[in-house]
Amino acid sequence: MLGGDVVSTTTTTGAPAYGMIKTETQGRVAVITLNRPKALNALCSELFHEINDALARFDGDDAIGAVVLTGSERAFAAGADIKEMKDTQFIDNYKANFLGHWTAQISQMRKPIIAAVNGYALGGGCELAMMCDIIYAGEKAVFGQPEITLGVIPGAGGTQRLTHAVGKSKAMEMILTGTVNLTAAEALSSGLVSAVFPPDKLVDEAIKTAAKIAAKGAVSVQMAKEAINQAFELSLSSGLHFERRLFQSGFATKDQKEGMAAFAEKRKPNFTNE
């Protein structure tokens, strides 16, 4: 499943028997791999129920500090499963809050998630990547929102998160044409992704970064993630106030005392996540 230099892999013990994803752990990093190869990892309700279940388990597992979400080298996720949704009706979708459960767990996730995107990330696949906290891309990755060509619009955050990431003009161009996609290099220059790697090295690099994050104090990592996300919701003055209160509350943790003591003593800190 993984390429490159990382060789020690531990299959998740006690995990449910998923049919559309694979899960494993490497140290304090959990890896979730979308596994619908014949459908290019097309997103459907059952797949998201499995993703949500895995994320909830890892979020509640003290042994896990960060998560990597990936697909195959050919496709992260080539879009939503159109066959599943093409005959649904408005009233049923409204009453069931269709797509709502696609974002529920991942938006509540306290631990950081890194999307490792190889190949196609189109429609819901692009939206799923943008739900994550960091996006790494393989050199052949393609990002796009083609929903307009199907007579609809993005429904899982595409109009909102993409606009924040790449700006109004580019988001308009991509979404309104449905045919203007971003290559990995373009996604990097626009700020949609953080880094680009060879396809066979991508997941390993994502795991390395996740491991660096997981080695830090869990409380400060989760506080930092919460503060950054609030930057999209609050005014600058409210955001600064929110950040300052979290910063001050960090001085009630054992990890703050250990981290600053280690710095003063010129040694590596031993965080206990307390």
Coordinates of N, CA, C and O in Angstrom, one line a residue, residues 55-56 59 100 103-111 113 131 161 222 225 229:
L55 N -12.5 7.6 11.6 CA -12.0 8.8 12.1 C -12.4 9.0 13.6 O -11.6 9.4 14.4
A56 N -13.6 8.6 13.9 CA -14.1 8.7 15.3 C -13.3 7.8 16.2 O -12.9 8.1 17.3
D59 N -9.8 9.4 16.6 CA -9.9 10.6 17.4 C -10.0 10.3 18.8 O -9.5 11.1 19.7
G100 N -24.8 15.8 4.5 CA -24.5 16.3 5.8 C -23.6 15.4 6.6 O -22.6 15.9 7.2
T103 N -19.6 15.4 6.0 CA -18.7 16.4 6.6 C -18.8 16.4 8.2 O -17.9 17.0 8.8
A104 N -19.7 15.6 8.7 CA -19.9 15.7 10.2 C -18.7 15.4 11.0 O -18.2 16.1 11.8
Q105 N -18.2 14.1 10.8 CA -17.1 13.7 11.7 C -15.8 14.4 11.4 O -15.1 14.8 12.3
I106 N -15.5 14.6 10.1 CA -14.2 15.2 9.7 C -14.1 16.6 10.2 O -13.1 17.1 10.6
S107 N -15.3 17.3 10.2 CA -15.2 18.7 10.7 C -15.1 18.8 12.2 O -14.7 19.8 12.7
Q108 N -15.5 17.7 12.9 CA -15.4 17.7 14.3 C -14.1 17.1 14.8 O -13.8 17.1 16.0
M109 N -13.3 16.6 13.9 CA -12.0 15.9 14.3 C -11.1 16.8 15.0 O -10.7 17.9 14.5
R110 N -10.6 16.4 16.2 CA -9.7 17.3 16.9 C -8.3 17.1 16.5 O -7.5 18.0 16.5
K111 N -8.0 15.9 16.0 CA -6.6 15.6 15.6 C -6.4 16.0 14.1 O -7.3 15.9 13.3
I113 N -5.5 16.0 10.2 CA -5.7 15.1 9.1 C -4.9 15.6 7.9 O -5.1 16.7 7.5
M131 N -11.5 19.2 3.1 CA -11.9 19.1 4.5 C -10.8 18.8 5.4 O -10.9 19.0 6.6
R161 N -14.8 26.3 0.5 CA -13.4 26.0 0.8 C -12.4 26.3 -0.3 O -11.3 26.9 -0.1
Q222 N -3.9 20.3 19.2 CA -5.4 20.4 19.0 C -5.8 21.9 19.2 O -6.7 22.4 18.5
K225 N -4.8 23.8 15.9 CA -5.8 23.4 14.9 C -7.1 24.2 15.1 O -7.6 24.8 14.1
N229 N -8.6 27.1 12.5 CA -9.9 27.0 11.9 C -10.8 28.2 12.2 O -11.6 28.6 11.4

